[in-house]
GROMACS .gro file of C-alpha atoms in nm:
model
  217
    1MET     CA    1   0.000   0.000   0.000
    2GLY     CA    2   0.108   0.356  -0.059
    3HIS     CA    3   0.011   0.687   0.100
    4GLU     CA    4  -0.293   0.691   0.332
    5ASP     CA    5  -0.349   0.318   0.305
    6LYS     CA    6  -0.405   0.324  -0.071
    7LEU     CA    7  -0.238   0.139  -0.353
    8LYS     CA    8   0.058   0.307  -0.514
    9PRO     CA    9  -0.073   0.462  -0.840
   10ILE     CA   10   0.170   0.262  -1.053
   11VAL     CA   11   0.062  -0.064  -0.886
   12ARG     CA   12  -0.307   0.019  -0.933
   13GLU     CA   13  -0.244   0.103  -1.300
   14HIS     CA   14  -0.066  -0.228  -1.363
   15LEU     CA   15  -0.327  -0.437  -1.181
   16LEU     CA   16  -0.607  -0.277  -1.384
   17LYS     CA   17  -0.413  -0.344  -1.701
   18ILE     CA   18  -0.357  -0.710  -1.606
   19ALA     CA   19  -0.726  -0.753  -1.518
   20LYS     CA   20  -0.844  -0.605  -1.847
   21VAL     CA   21  -0.612  -0.829  -2.052
   22TRP     CA   22  -0.728  -1.135  -1.857
   23ALA     CA   23  -1.095  -1.034  -1.903
   24LYS     CA   24  -1.053  -1.061  -2.281
   25THR     CA   25  -0.917  -1.415  -2.253
   26ALA     CA   26  -1.213  -1.504  -2.027
   27LYS     CA   27  -1.465  -1.354  -2.271
   28ILE     CA   28  -1.586  -1.093  -2.020
   29GLU     CA   29  -1.710  -0.769  -2.176
   30ASP     CA   30  -1.631  -0.435  -2.010
   31ASP     CA   31  -1.996  -0.360  -1.934
   32ALA     CA   32  -2.025  -0.685  -1.735
   33ILE     CA   33  -1.747  -0.586  -1.492
   34GLU     CA   34  -1.890  -0.416  -1.183
   35ASP     CA   35  -1.566  -0.397  -0.987
   36ILE     CA   36  -1.207  -0.521  -0.983
   37ILE     CA   37  -1.085  -0.607  -0.636
   38ILE     CA   38  -0.792  -0.747  -0.443
   39THR     CA   39  -0.881  -1.019  -0.197
   40GLY     CA   40  -0.699  -1.306  -0.028
   41GLY     CA   41  -0.380  -1.311   0.176
   42ASN     CA   42  -0.229  -0.982   0.063
   43VAL     CA   43  -0.522  -0.780   0.201
   44ASN     CA   44  -0.560  -0.991   0.515
   45TYR     CA   45  -0.357  -1.063   0.825
   46ASN     CA   46  -0.257  -1.411   0.708
   47TYR     CA   47  -0.029  -1.302   0.425
   48THR     CA   48   0.319  -1.450   0.387
   49LYS     CA   49   0.618  -1.382   0.162
   50GLN     CA   50   0.470  -1.646  -0.072
   51SER     CA   51   0.123  -1.488  -0.084
   52ASP     CA   52   0.015  -1.397  -0.434
   53ILE     CA   53  -0.196  -1.099  -0.530
   54ASP     CA   54  -0.549  -1.224  -0.588
   55VAL     CA   55  -0.723  -0.996  -0.836
   56HIS     CA   56  -1.092  -1.075  -0.882
   57LEU     CA   57  -1.330  -0.935  -1.140
   58VAL     CA   58  -1.676  -0.890  -0.990
   59VAL     CA   59  -1.915  -0.964  -1.274
   60ASP     CA   60  -2.285  -0.923  -1.351
   61MET     CA   61  -2.352  -1.276  -1.474
   62LYS     CA   62  -2.662  -1.164  -1.670
   63LYS     CA   63  -2.427  -0.976  -1.904
   64THR     CA   64  -2.211  -1.283  -1.972
   65ILE     CA   65  -2.248  -1.601  -2.177
   66PHE     CA   66  -2.311  -1.809  -1.862
   67THR     CA   67  -2.648  -1.944  -1.749
   68ASP     CA   68  -2.559  -2.036  -1.390
   69GLU     CA   69  -2.287  -1.971  -1.131
   70GLU     CA   70  -2.144  -2.325  -1.136
   71GLN     CA   71  -2.092  -2.309  -1.512
   72MET     CA   72  -1.922  -1.973  -1.470
   73ARG     CA   73  -1.707  -2.095  -1.178
   74LEU     CA   74  -1.572  -2.394  -1.370
   75PHE     CA   75  -1.499  -2.184  -1.679
   76MET     CA   76  -1.317  -1.916  -1.479
   77LEU     CA   77  -1.110  -2.174  -1.292
   78ALA     CA   78  -1.002  -2.319  -1.626
   79LYS     CA   79  -0.911  -1.972  -1.758
   80LYS     CA   80  -0.723  -1.896  -1.435
   81ASP     CA   81  -0.517  -2.217  -1.466
   82LEU     CA   82  -0.450  -2.159  -1.838
   83TRP     CA   83  -0.331  -1.804  -1.767
   84ALA     CA   84  -0.099  -1.933  -1.493
   85LEU     CA   85   0.053  -2.185  -1.736
   86GLN     CA   86   0.106  -1.929  -2.012
   87HIS     CA   87   0.210  -1.621  -1.812
   88ASP     CA   88   0.443  -1.525  -1.529
   89VAL     CA   89   0.314  -1.182  -1.424
   90LYS     CA   90   0.444  -1.029  -1.102
   91ILE     CA   91   0.417  -0.703  -0.909
   92TYR     CA   92   0.738  -0.635  -0.715
   93GLY     CA   93   0.813  -1.008  -0.719
   94LEU     CA   94   0.465  -1.119  -0.608
   95PRO     CA   95   0.272  -1.342  -0.853
   96VAL     CA   96  -0.063  -1.206  -0.971
   97GLU     CA   97  -0.356  -1.449  -0.994
   98VAL     CA   98  -0.671  -1.335  -1.173
   99TYR     CA   99  -1.020  -1.480  -1.137
  100ALA     CA  100  -1.382  -1.371  -1.187
  101HIS     CA  101  -1.697  -1.433  -0.987
  102SER     CA  102  -2.057  -1.321  -0.979
  103HIS     CA  103  -2.146  -1.002  -0.792
  104GLN     CA  104  -2.383  -1.221  -0.590
  105THR     CA  105  -2.095  -1.417  -0.436
  106LYS     CA  106  -2.070  -1.324  -0.069
  107THR     CA  107  -1.738  -1.229   0.089
  108PRO     CA  108  -1.668  -1.363   0.442
  109LYS     CA  109  -1.697  -1.085   0.701
  110SER     CA  110  -1.338  -1.111   0.828
  111GLN     CA  111  -1.186  -1.102   0.478
  112GLY     CA  112  -1.040  -0.777   0.348
  113VAL     CA  113  -1.148  -0.643   0.008
  114TYR     CA  114  -0.978  -0.355  -0.171
  115SER     CA  115  -1.149  -0.206  -0.477
  116ILE     CA  116  -0.896  -0.129  -0.748
  117TYR     CA  117  -1.168   0.051  -0.943
  118SER     CA  118  -1.259   0.285  -0.656
  119ASP     CA  119  -0.907   0.285  -0.510
  120LYS     CA  120  -1.032   0.229  -0.156
  121TRP     CA  121  -1.113  -0.040   0.099
  122THR     CA  122  -1.455  -0.196   0.049
  123VAL     CA  123  -1.403  -0.414   0.356
  124LYS     CA  124  -1.112  -0.360   0.593
  125PRO     CA  125  -0.967  -0.689   0.723
  126LYS     CA  126  -0.995  -0.796   1.086
  127ASN     CA  127  -0.693  -0.923   1.276
  128LEU     CA  128  -0.827  -1.242   1.434
  129LYS     CA  129  -0.480  -1.327   1.573
  130LEU     CA  130  -0.517  -1.694   1.487
  131ASN     CA  131  -0.220  -1.928   1.526
  132PHE     CA  132  -0.214  -2.251   1.327
  133ASN     CA  133   0.151  -2.340   1.393
  134ASN     CA  134   0.063  -2.613   1.642
  135ASP     CA  135  -0.258  -2.734   1.478
  136VAL     CA  136  -0.203  -3.111   1.459
  137GLY     CA  137  -0.514  -3.166   1.246
  138LEU     CA  138  -0.398  -2.910   0.990
  139LYS     CA  139  -0.049  -3.063   0.972
  140HIS     CA  140  -0.201  -3.407   0.921
  141LYS     CA  141  -0.418  -3.287   0.630
  142ILE     CA  142  -0.118  -3.114   0.468
  143GLU     CA  143   0.096  -3.427   0.497
  144GLU     CA  144  -0.190  -3.636   0.360
  145GLN     CA  145  -0.220  -3.421   0.046
  146MET     CA  146   0.159  -3.410   0.003
  147HIS     CA  147   0.159  -3.789   0.010
  148ARG     CA  148  -0.119  -3.803  -0.251
  149ILE     CA  149   0.068  -3.569  -0.487
  150ASP     CA  150   0.395  -3.761  -0.444
  151SER     CA  151   0.211  -4.091  -0.502
  152VAL     CA  152   0.063  -3.970  -0.831
  153ILE     CA  153   0.394  -3.832  -0.955
  154ASN     CA  154   0.626  -4.107  -0.832
  155GLY     CA  155   0.378  -4.373  -0.940
  156ARG     CA  156   0.368  -4.219  -1.287
  157GLY     CA  157  -0.005  -4.156  -1.264
  158THR     CA  158  -0.210  -4.074  -1.570
  159VAL     CA  159  -0.289  -3.721  -1.681
  160LYS     CA  160  -0.648  -3.776  -1.569
  161GLU     CA  161  -0.542  -3.891  -1.222
  162ALA     CA  162  -0.312  -3.591  -1.176
  163SER     CA  163  -0.566  -3.346  -1.321
  164ASP     CA  164  -0.846  -3.486  -1.105
  165LEU     CA  165  -0.632  -3.436  -0.794
  166LYS     CA  166  -0.540  -3.080  -0.896
  167ASP     CA  167  -0.904  -2.995  -0.970
  168LYS     CA  168  -1.021  -3.148  -0.643
  169LEU     CA  169  -0.774  -2.942  -0.438
  170ALA     CA  170  -0.879  -2.624  -0.620
  171SER     CA  171  -1.250  -2.702  -0.583
  172LEU     CA  172  -1.220  -2.779  -0.212
  173ARG     CA  173  -1.032  -2.453  -0.165
  174ALA     CA  174  -1.290  -2.246  -0.352
  175THR     CA  175  -1.584  -2.405  -0.171
  176SER     CA  176  -1.422  -2.365   0.171
  177ILE     CA  177  -1.344  -1.996   0.112
  178GLN     CA  178  -1.706  -1.929   0.019
  179ARG     CA  179  -1.820  -2.113   0.331
  180ALA     CA  180  -1.571  -1.998   0.594
  181GLY     CA  181  -1.331  -1.744   0.442
  182GLU     CA  182  -0.953  -1.727   0.420
  183PHE     CA  183  -0.899  -1.933   0.736
  184ALA     CA  184  -1.100  -2.234   0.617
  185ILE     CA  185  -0.898  -2.552   0.669
  186GLU     CA  186  -0.896  -2.653   0.298
  187ASN     CA  187  -0.768  -2.309   0.199
  188LEU     CA  188  -0.490  -2.325   0.458
  189VAL     CA  189  -0.392  -2.670   0.329
  190PHE     CA  190  -0.386  -2.544  -0.031
  191LYS     CA  191  -0.174  -2.241   0.059
  192ASP     CA  192   0.076  -2.452   0.249
  193LEU     CA  193   0.104  -2.694  -0.044
  194ARG     CA  194   0.157  -2.400  -0.278
  195ASN     CA  195   0.423  -2.245  -0.052
  196ARG     CA  196   0.608  -2.578  -0.044
  197GLY     CA  197   0.598  -2.598  -0.426
  198TYR     CA  198   0.364  -2.898  -0.437
  199ILE     CA  199   0.095  -2.731  -0.648
  200ASP     CA  200   0.354  -2.625  -0.907
  201LYS     CA  201   0.505  -2.973  -0.895
  202LEU     CA  202   0.166  -3.124  -0.981
  203LYS     CA  203   0.099  -2.872  -1.259
  204ASN     CA  204   0.444  -2.928  -1.410
  205TYR     CA  205   0.392  -3.304  -1.401
  206ILE     CA  206   0.064  -3.271  -1.591
  207ARG     CA  207   0.218  -3.036  -1.845
  208SER     CA  208   0.524  -3.258  -1.909
  209LYS     CA  209   0.303  -3.568  -1.932
  210VAL     CA  210   0.080  -3.404  -2.194
  211ASP     CA  211   0.383  -3.280  -2.389
  212ARG     CA  212   0.528  -3.633  -2.402
  213MET     CA  213   0.196  -3.774  -2.522
  214LEU     CA  214   0.176  -3.521  -2.804
  215THR     CA  215   0.541  -3.546  -2.913
  216LEU     CA  216   0.639  -3.773  -3.202
  217ARG     CA  217   1.000  -3.877  -3.188
   0.00000   0.00000   0.00000
């Protein structure tokens, strides 16, 4: 943040530019975009050095090609993953992830939301002072998912098996955030896996597996 708890103008300009470029790839027209916001770890009290910048387009679904929220969610997740595979966009070293959701999607009360459009806080985050360092249940779930990812990769699992696991982790994360916010257990598991490099490891495995299937030697 810059002066008076606002984004630095150059950062705001770049995030708007990134969002607009991504919107074209996701087939979202300008008149459907109601707001562009930052949410997630970097506007909450659970950010880390590995936290990415989550830029979300808040969209009026009636002005899109989608007929229901689930159809839109699955499409946007696919576009988000495709963008991540094709681009490496960062702001001061922090990766930028872009996504879109309906304006009817509710934001958990404790979760901070900063409007890039309005250049102000829509919801200021609350410091819940939660400590998960000694949460045995959380550590167990993280280790369990690490084991599953290693098993698929080391066991030379199929593209479908690896993709199903990746999609399941992403879906559990998205559902848990909608239900309980940033501190939902599935979201914490996903973030820890990402910080350890396990999500990238799984994505790279899928990509290399597909490349080998399509290559004629």
